[in-house]
Short mmCIF file of C-alpha atoms and ligand atoms in Angstrom, two decimals:
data_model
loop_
_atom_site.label_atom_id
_atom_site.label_comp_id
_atom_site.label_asym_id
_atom_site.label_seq_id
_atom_site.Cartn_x
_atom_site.Cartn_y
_atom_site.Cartn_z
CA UNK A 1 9.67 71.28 -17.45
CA UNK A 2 8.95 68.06 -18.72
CA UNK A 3 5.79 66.38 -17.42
CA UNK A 4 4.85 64.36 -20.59
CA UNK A 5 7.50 61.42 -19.55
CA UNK A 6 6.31 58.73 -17.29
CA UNK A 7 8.21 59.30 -14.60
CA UNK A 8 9.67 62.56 -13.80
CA UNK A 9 12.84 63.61 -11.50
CA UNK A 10 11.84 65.91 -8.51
CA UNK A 11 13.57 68.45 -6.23
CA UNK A 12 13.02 68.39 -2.70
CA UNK A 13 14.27 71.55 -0.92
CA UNK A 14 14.90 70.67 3.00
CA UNK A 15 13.57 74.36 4.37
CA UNK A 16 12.30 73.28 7.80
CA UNK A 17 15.25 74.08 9.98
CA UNK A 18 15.03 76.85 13.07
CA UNK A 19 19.22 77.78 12.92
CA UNK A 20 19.57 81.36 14.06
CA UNK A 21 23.16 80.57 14.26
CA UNK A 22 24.40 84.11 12.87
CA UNK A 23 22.12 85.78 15.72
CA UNK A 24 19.13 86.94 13.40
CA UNK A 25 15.73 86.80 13.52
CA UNK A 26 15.19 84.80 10.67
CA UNK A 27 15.98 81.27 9.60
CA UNK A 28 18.37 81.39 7.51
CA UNK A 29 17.06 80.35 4.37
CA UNK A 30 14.42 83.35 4.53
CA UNK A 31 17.14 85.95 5.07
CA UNK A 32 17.71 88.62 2.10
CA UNK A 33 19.85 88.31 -0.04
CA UNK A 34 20.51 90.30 -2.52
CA UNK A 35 16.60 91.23 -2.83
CA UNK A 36 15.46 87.86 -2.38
CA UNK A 37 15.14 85.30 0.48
CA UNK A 38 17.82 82.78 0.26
CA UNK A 39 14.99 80.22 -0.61
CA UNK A 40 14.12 82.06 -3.72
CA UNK A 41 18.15 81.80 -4.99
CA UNK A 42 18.21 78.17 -4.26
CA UNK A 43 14.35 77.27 -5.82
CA UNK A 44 15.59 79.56 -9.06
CA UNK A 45 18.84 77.68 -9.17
CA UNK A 46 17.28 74.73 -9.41
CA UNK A 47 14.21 75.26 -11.36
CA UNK A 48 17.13 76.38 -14.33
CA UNK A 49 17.85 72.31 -14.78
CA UNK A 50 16.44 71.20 -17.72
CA UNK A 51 16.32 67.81 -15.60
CA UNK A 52 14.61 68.63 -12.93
CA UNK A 53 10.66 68.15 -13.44
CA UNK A 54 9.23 69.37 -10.32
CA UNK A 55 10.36 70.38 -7.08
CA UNK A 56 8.59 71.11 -3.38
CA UNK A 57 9.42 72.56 0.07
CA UNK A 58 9.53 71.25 3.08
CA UNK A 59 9.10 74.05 5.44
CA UNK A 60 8.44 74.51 9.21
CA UNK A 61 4.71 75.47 9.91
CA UNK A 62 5.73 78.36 11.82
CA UNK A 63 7.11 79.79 8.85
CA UNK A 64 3.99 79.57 5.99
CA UNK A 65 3.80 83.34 5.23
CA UNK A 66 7.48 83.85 4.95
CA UNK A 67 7.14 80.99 2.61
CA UNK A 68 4.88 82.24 0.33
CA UNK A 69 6.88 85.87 0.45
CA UNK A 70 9.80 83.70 -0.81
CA UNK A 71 8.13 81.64 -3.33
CA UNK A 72 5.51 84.36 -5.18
CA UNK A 73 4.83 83.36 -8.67
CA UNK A 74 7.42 80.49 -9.03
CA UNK A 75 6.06 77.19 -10.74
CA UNK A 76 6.76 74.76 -7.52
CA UNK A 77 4.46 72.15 -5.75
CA UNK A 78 2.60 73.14 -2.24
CA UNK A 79 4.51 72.71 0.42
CA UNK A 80 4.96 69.97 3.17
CA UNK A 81 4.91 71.01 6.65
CA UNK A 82 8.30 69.30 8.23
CA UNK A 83 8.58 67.55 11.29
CA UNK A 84 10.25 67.87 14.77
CA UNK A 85 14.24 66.52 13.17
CA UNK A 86 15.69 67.28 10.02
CA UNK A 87 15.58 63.29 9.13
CA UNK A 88 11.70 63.55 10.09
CA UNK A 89 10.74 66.47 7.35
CA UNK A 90 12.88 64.86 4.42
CA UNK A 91 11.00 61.60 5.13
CA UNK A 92 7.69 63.60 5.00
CA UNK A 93 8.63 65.02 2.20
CA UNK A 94 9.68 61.89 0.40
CA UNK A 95 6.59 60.40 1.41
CA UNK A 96 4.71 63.05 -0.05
CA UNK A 97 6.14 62.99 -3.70
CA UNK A 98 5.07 59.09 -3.56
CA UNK A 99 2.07 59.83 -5.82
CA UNK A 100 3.77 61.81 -7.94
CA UNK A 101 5.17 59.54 -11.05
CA UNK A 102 8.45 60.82 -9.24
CA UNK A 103 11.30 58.50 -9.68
CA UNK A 104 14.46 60.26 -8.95
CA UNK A 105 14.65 62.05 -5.93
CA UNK A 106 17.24 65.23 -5.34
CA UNK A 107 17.23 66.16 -1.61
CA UNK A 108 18.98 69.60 -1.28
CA UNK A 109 19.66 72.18 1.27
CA UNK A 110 17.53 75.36 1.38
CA UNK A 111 20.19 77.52 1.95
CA UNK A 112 22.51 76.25 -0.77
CA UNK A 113 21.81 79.16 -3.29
CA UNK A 114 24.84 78.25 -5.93
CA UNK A 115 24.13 74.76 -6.59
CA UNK A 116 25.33 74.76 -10.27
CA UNK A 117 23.53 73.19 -13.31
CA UNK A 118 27.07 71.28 -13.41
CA UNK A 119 26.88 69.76 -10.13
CA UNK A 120 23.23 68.82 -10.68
CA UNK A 121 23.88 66.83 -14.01
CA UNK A 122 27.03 64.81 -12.24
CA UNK A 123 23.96 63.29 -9.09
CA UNK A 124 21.75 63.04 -11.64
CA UNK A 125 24.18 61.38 -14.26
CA UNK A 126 25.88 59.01 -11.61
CA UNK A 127 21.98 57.92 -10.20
CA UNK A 128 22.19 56.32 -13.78
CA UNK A 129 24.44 53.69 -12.34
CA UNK A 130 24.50 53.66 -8.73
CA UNK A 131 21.58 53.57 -5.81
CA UNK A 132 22.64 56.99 -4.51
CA UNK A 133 24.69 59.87 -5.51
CA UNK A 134 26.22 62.97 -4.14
CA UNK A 135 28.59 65.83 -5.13
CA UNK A 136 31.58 66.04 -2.58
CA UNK A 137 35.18 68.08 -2.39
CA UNK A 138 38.08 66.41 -1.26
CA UNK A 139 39.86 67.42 1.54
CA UNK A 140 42.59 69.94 1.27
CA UNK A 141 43.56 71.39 4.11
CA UNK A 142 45.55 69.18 7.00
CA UNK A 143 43.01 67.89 9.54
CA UNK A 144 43.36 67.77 13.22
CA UNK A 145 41.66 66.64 16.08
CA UNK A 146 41.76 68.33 19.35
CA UNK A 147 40.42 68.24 23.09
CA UNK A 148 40.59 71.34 24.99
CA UNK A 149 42.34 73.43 22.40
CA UNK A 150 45.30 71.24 21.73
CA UNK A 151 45.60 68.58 19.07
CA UNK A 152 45.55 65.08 19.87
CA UNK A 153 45.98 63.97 16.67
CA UNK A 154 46.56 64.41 12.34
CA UNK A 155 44.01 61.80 10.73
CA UNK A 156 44.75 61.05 7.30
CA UNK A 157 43.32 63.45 4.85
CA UNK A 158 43.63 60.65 2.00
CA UNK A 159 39.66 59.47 0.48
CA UNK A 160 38.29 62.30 3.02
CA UNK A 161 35.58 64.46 1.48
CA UNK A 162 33.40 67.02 2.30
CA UNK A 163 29.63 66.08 1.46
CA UNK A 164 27.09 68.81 -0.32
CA UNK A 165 23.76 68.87 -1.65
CA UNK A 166 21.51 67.86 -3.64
CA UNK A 167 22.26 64.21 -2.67
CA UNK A 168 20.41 62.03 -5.32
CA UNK A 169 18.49 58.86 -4.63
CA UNK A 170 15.88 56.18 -5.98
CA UNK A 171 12.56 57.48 -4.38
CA UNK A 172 11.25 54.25 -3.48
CA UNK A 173 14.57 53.26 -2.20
CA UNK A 174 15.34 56.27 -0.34
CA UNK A 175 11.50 55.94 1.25
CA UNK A 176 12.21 52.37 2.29
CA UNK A 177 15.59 53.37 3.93
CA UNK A 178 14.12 56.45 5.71
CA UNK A 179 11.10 54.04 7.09
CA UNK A 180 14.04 51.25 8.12
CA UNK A 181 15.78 54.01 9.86
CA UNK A 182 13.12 56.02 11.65
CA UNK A 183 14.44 55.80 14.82
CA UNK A 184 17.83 56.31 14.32
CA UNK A 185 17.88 60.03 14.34
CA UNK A 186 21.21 61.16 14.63
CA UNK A 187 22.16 61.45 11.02
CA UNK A 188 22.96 64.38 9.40
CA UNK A 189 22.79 63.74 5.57
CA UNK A 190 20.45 61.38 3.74
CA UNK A 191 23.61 58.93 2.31
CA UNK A 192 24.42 58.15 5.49
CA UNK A 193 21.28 56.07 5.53
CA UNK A 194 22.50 54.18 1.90
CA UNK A 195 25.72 53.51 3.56
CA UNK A 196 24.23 52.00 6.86
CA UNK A 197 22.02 49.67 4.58
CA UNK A 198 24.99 48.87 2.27
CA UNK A 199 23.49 50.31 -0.41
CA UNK A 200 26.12 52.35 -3.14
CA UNK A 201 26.61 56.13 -2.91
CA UNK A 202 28.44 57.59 -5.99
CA UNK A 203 30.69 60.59 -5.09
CA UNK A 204 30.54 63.25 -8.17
CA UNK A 205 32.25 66.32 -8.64
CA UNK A 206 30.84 69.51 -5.96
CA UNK A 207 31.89 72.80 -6.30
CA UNK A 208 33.81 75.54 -3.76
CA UNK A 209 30.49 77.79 -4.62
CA UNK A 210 27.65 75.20 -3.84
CA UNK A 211 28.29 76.09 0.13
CA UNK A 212 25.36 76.06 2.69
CA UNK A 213 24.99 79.65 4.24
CA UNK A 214 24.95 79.04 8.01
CA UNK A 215 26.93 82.19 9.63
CA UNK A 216 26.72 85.58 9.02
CA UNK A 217 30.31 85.33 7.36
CA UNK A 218 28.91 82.43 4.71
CA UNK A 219 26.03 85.50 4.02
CA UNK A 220 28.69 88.47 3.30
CA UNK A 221 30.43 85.59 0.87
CA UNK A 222 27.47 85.42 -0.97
CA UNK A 223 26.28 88.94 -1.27
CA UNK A 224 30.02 88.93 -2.80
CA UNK A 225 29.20 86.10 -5.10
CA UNK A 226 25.79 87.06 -6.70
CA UNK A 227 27.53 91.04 -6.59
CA UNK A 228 30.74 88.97 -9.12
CA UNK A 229 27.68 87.52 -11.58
CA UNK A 230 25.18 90.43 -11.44
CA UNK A 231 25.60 93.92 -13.19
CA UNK A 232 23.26 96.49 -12.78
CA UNK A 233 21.21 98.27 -15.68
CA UNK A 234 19.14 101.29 -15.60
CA UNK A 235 16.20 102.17 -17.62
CA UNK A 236 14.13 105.33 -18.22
CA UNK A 237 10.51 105.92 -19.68
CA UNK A 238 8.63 108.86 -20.39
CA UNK A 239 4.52 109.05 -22.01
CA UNK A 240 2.18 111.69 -22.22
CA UNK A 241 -2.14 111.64 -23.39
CA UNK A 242 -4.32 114.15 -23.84
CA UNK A 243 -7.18 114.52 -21.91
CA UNK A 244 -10.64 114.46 -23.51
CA UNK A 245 -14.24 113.01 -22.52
CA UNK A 246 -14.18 110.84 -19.82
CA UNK A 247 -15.54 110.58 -15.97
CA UNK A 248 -12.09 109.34 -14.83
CA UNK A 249 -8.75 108.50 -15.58
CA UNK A 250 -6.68 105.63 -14.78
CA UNK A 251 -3.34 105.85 -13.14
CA UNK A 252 -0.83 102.78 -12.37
CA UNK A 253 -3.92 100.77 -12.81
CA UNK A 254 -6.02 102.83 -10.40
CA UNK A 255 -8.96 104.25 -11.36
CA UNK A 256 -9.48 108.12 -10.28
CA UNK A 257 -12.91 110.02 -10.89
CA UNK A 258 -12.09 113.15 -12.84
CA UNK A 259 -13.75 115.61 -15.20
CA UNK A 260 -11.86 114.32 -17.94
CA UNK A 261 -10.60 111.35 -19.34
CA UNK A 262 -7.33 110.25 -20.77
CA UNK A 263 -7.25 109.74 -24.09
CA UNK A 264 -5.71 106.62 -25.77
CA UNK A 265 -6.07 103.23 -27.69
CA UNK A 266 -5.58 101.37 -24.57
CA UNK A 267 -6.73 102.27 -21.29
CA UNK A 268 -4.57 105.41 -21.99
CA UNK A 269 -2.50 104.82 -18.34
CA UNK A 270 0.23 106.98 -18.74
CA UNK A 271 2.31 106.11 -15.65
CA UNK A 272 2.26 102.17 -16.60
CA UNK A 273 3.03 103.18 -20.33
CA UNK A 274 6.56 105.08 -18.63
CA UNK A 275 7.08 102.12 -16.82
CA UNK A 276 6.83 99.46 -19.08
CA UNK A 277 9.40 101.82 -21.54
CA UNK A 278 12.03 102.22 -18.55
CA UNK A 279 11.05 97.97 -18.29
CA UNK A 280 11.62 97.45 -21.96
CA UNK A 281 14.99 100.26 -21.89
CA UNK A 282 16.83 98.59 -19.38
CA UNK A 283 17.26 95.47 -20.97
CA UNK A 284 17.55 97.03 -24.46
CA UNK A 285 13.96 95.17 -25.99
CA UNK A 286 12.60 98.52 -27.77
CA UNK A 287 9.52 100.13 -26.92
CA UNK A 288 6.10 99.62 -25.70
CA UNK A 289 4.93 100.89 -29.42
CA UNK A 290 7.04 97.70 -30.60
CA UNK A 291 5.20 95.45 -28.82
CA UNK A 292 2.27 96.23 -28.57
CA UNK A 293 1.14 98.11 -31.95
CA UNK A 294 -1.45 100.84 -31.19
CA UNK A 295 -2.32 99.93 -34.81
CA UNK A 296 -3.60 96.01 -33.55
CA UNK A 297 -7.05 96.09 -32.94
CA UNK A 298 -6.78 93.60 -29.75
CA UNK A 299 -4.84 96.60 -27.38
CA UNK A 300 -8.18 98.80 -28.17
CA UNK A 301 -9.05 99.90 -24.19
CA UNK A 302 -6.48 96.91 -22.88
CA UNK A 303 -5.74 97.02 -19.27
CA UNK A 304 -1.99 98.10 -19.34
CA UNK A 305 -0.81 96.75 -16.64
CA UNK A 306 -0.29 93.47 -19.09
CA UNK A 307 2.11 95.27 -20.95
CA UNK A 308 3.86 95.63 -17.84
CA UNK A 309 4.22 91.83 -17.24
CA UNK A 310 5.16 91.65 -20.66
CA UNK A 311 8.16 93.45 -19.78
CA UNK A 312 8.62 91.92 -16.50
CA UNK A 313 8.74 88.52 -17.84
CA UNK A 314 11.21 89.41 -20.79
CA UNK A 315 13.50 90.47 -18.18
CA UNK A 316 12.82 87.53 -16.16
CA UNK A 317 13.43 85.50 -19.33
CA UNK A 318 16.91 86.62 -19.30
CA UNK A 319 17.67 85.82 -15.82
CA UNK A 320 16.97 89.14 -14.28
CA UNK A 321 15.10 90.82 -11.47
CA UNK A 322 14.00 94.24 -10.66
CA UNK A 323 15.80 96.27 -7.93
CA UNK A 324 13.41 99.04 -7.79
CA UNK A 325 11.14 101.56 -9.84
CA UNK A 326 10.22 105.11 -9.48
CA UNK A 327 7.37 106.60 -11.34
CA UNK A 328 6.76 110.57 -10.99
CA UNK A 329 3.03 111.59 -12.80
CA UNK A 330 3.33 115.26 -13.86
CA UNK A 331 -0.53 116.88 -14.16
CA UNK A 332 -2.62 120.07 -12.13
CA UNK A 333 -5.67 117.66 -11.79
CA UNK A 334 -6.42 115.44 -10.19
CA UNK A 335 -4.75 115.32 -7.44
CA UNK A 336 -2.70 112.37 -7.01
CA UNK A 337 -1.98 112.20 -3.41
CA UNK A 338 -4.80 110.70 -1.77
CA UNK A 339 -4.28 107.80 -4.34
CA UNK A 340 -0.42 107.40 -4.04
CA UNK A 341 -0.09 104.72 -1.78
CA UNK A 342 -2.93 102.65 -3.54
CA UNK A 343 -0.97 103.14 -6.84
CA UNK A 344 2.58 102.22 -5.26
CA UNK A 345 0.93 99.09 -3.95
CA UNK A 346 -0.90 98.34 -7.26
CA UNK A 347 2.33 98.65 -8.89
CA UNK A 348 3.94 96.48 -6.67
CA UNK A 349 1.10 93.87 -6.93
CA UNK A 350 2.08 93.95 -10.60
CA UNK A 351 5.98 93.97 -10.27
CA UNK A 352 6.47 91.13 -7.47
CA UNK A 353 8.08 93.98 -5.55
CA UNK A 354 8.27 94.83 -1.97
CA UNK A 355 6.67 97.98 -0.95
CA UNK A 356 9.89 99.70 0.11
CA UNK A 357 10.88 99.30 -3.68
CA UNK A 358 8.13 101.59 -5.34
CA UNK A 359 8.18 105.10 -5.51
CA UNK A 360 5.05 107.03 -6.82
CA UNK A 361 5.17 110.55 -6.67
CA UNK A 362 3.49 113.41 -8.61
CA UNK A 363 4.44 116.76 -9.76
CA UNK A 364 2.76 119.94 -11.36
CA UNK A 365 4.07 121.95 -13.49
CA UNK A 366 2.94 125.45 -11.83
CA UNK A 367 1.02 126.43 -14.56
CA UNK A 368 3.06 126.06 -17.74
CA UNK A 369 3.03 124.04 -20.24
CA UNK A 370 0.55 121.28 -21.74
CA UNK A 371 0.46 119.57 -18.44
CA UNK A 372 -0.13 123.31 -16.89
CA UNK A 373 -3.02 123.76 -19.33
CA UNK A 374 -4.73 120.53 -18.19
CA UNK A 375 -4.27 119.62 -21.38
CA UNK A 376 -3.37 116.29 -20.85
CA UNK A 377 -1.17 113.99 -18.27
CA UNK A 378 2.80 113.00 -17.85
CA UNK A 379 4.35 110.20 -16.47
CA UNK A 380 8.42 109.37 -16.22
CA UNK A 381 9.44 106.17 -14.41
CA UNK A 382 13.36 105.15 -13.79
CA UNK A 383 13.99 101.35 -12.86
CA UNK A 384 17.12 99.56 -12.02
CA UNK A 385 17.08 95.76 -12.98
CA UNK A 386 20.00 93.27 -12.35
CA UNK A 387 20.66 91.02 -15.02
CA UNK A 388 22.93 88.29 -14.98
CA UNK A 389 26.89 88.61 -16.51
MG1 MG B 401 1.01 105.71 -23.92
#
């Protein structure tokens, strides 16, 4: 992001709305999809433009912790609580970037997940030379108007075009107009109040993709979308240390009083060690002994769990997300089960995953073996990540 320039360009994501128009509990931009809340798809399509230097929420205060469920760990701005009409949140919103160096403004629809990096360069190019800008498809289909299921009449399809989002303004401009037009509440896009002051809207190229989910039907489109751009990769680690002096050992980043210690140049955490090589495997980046030299003097007793989010972020790097991990430790002693659900939720902590998305289990190995002999301590993980076609 560029916040060196004088003035930057900010995103303001419209996420106040109550619509439980395809009969769910949720609003719609907090439904899942595809592992995420809606919110999350449209805040990551946006925070891809180059262009865009900051961005914030407008969000209904009943809805703060599904919020900050949606938005964990993304670089945005806090958000502002909306008010009782769409038109009443966007000017709160506006209001609030005021102080901001923000010059351009880019309103946009919460639950508009596809917005391209296309469509956001032809606003932000056309706000170049007119007041206001937004991408729109023409018409295609034959229009009609009806009254009690029979048509009255065939307007003209000819200059007719269907508006989208993000609709690009001046902020000081679009401020002013929103103030002007307080009390005319019945609009339902933010041009409309350019056109009623006579100030220029540009019309630039949208796209069939950037559509606002608002019925169950628009939801099953996009799990069908993000399925067509998405392909799914699997990865598998294994690690073993031997077990030596020591009052404890330390498992997924828990720590677990023993008779013995694990042995090792880091913390010696075998199960994070697994996972960070099934990390690393499913995207193809090598190994955790590539990354992090045992030879370098700096990993001596590290924490792993940072070579974790060393993996985590390559794969985020590249566009990707984690589905879901599963991580078996194989050892007599100790015993692992009164510390499972700790470790699945430290490993979760760790991930940005949802509980229902780590598995920690643990397995002896009746006797046999080095694990058998107490010897030392196992771990094998398997993770499936989604990376982008
Ligand atoms: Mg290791």
């Amino acid at each position: 992001m560029n916040t060196q320039s004088e003035t930057q360009t900010a995103a303001l994501v419209v996420a106040a709305g109550r619509g439980h128009r395809f009969g769910g509990e949720l609003p719609k931009q907090y439904t899942a999809l595809a592992g995420h809340m809606v919110l999350r798809h449209t805040l990551n399509a946006l925070l891809a433009h180059s262009g865009i230097d900051v961005v914030r929420c407008v969000i209904h205060p009943d809805d703060c912790d599904l919020y900050e469920t949606a938005v964990h760990g993304l670089d945005i701005l806090s958000p502002v609580l909306g008010g009782a009409t769409r038109q009443d949140s966007v000017r709160l919103g506006l209001q609030s970037l005021n102080n901001q160096r923000v010059d351009k403004v880019l309103v946009h629809d919460g639950a508009r997940p596809f917005v391209s990096l296309r469509v956001i360069d032809g606003v932000l190019k056309a706000l170049d030379n007119h007041p206001g800008a937004i991408p729109a498809l023409a018409v295609a289909d034959t229009l009609k108007r009806g009254h009690k299921g029979v048509i009255t009449e065939t307007p003209a399809r000819d200059g007719l075009f269907r508006a989208q989002t993000p609709q690009g303004f001046r902020l000081t401009e679009i401020i002013a107009a929103h103030e002007k037009l307080e009390n005319e509440q019945d609009l339902t896009d933010d041009a409309q109040l350019f056109e009623k002051l006579g100030l220029g809207v540009a019309l630039t190229k949208g796209a069939h993709d950037n559509f606002k989910i608002t019925t169950g039907d628009d939801l099953m489109r996009a799990e069908r979308l993000l399925a067509s751009r998405f392909e799914t990769r699997i990865g598998s680690g294994f690690d073993a240390h031997t077990l030596g002096d020591g009052t404890f050992v330390t498992l997924c980043g828990i720590e677990i009083a023993h008779e013995f210690g694990l042995v090792g140049h880091s913390d010696a955490d075998v199960a994070l060690h697994a996972l960070t090589d099934a990390l690393l495997g499913a995207i193809g980046a090598g190994d955790i002994g590539h990354h992090f030299p045992p030879s370098e003097e700096k990993w001596k007793g590290a924490a792993s769990d940072q070579f974790v989010r060393h993996a985590v972020d390559l794969i985020h790097q590249r566009g990707g997300d984690i589905v879901n991990v599963d991580l078996t430790v194989i050892c007599e002693a100790p015993k692992i089960g009164p510390h499972r659900d700790l470790m699945a939720a430290r490993v979760g902590t760790i991930l940005g995953l949802d509980q229902d998305r780590v598995s920690v289990k643990a397995t002896t190995t009746e006797g046999m073996g080095f694990a058998g002999r107490c010897e030392g301590i196992a771990a094998q993980a398997m993770v499936l990540v989604r990376l982008p076609l």
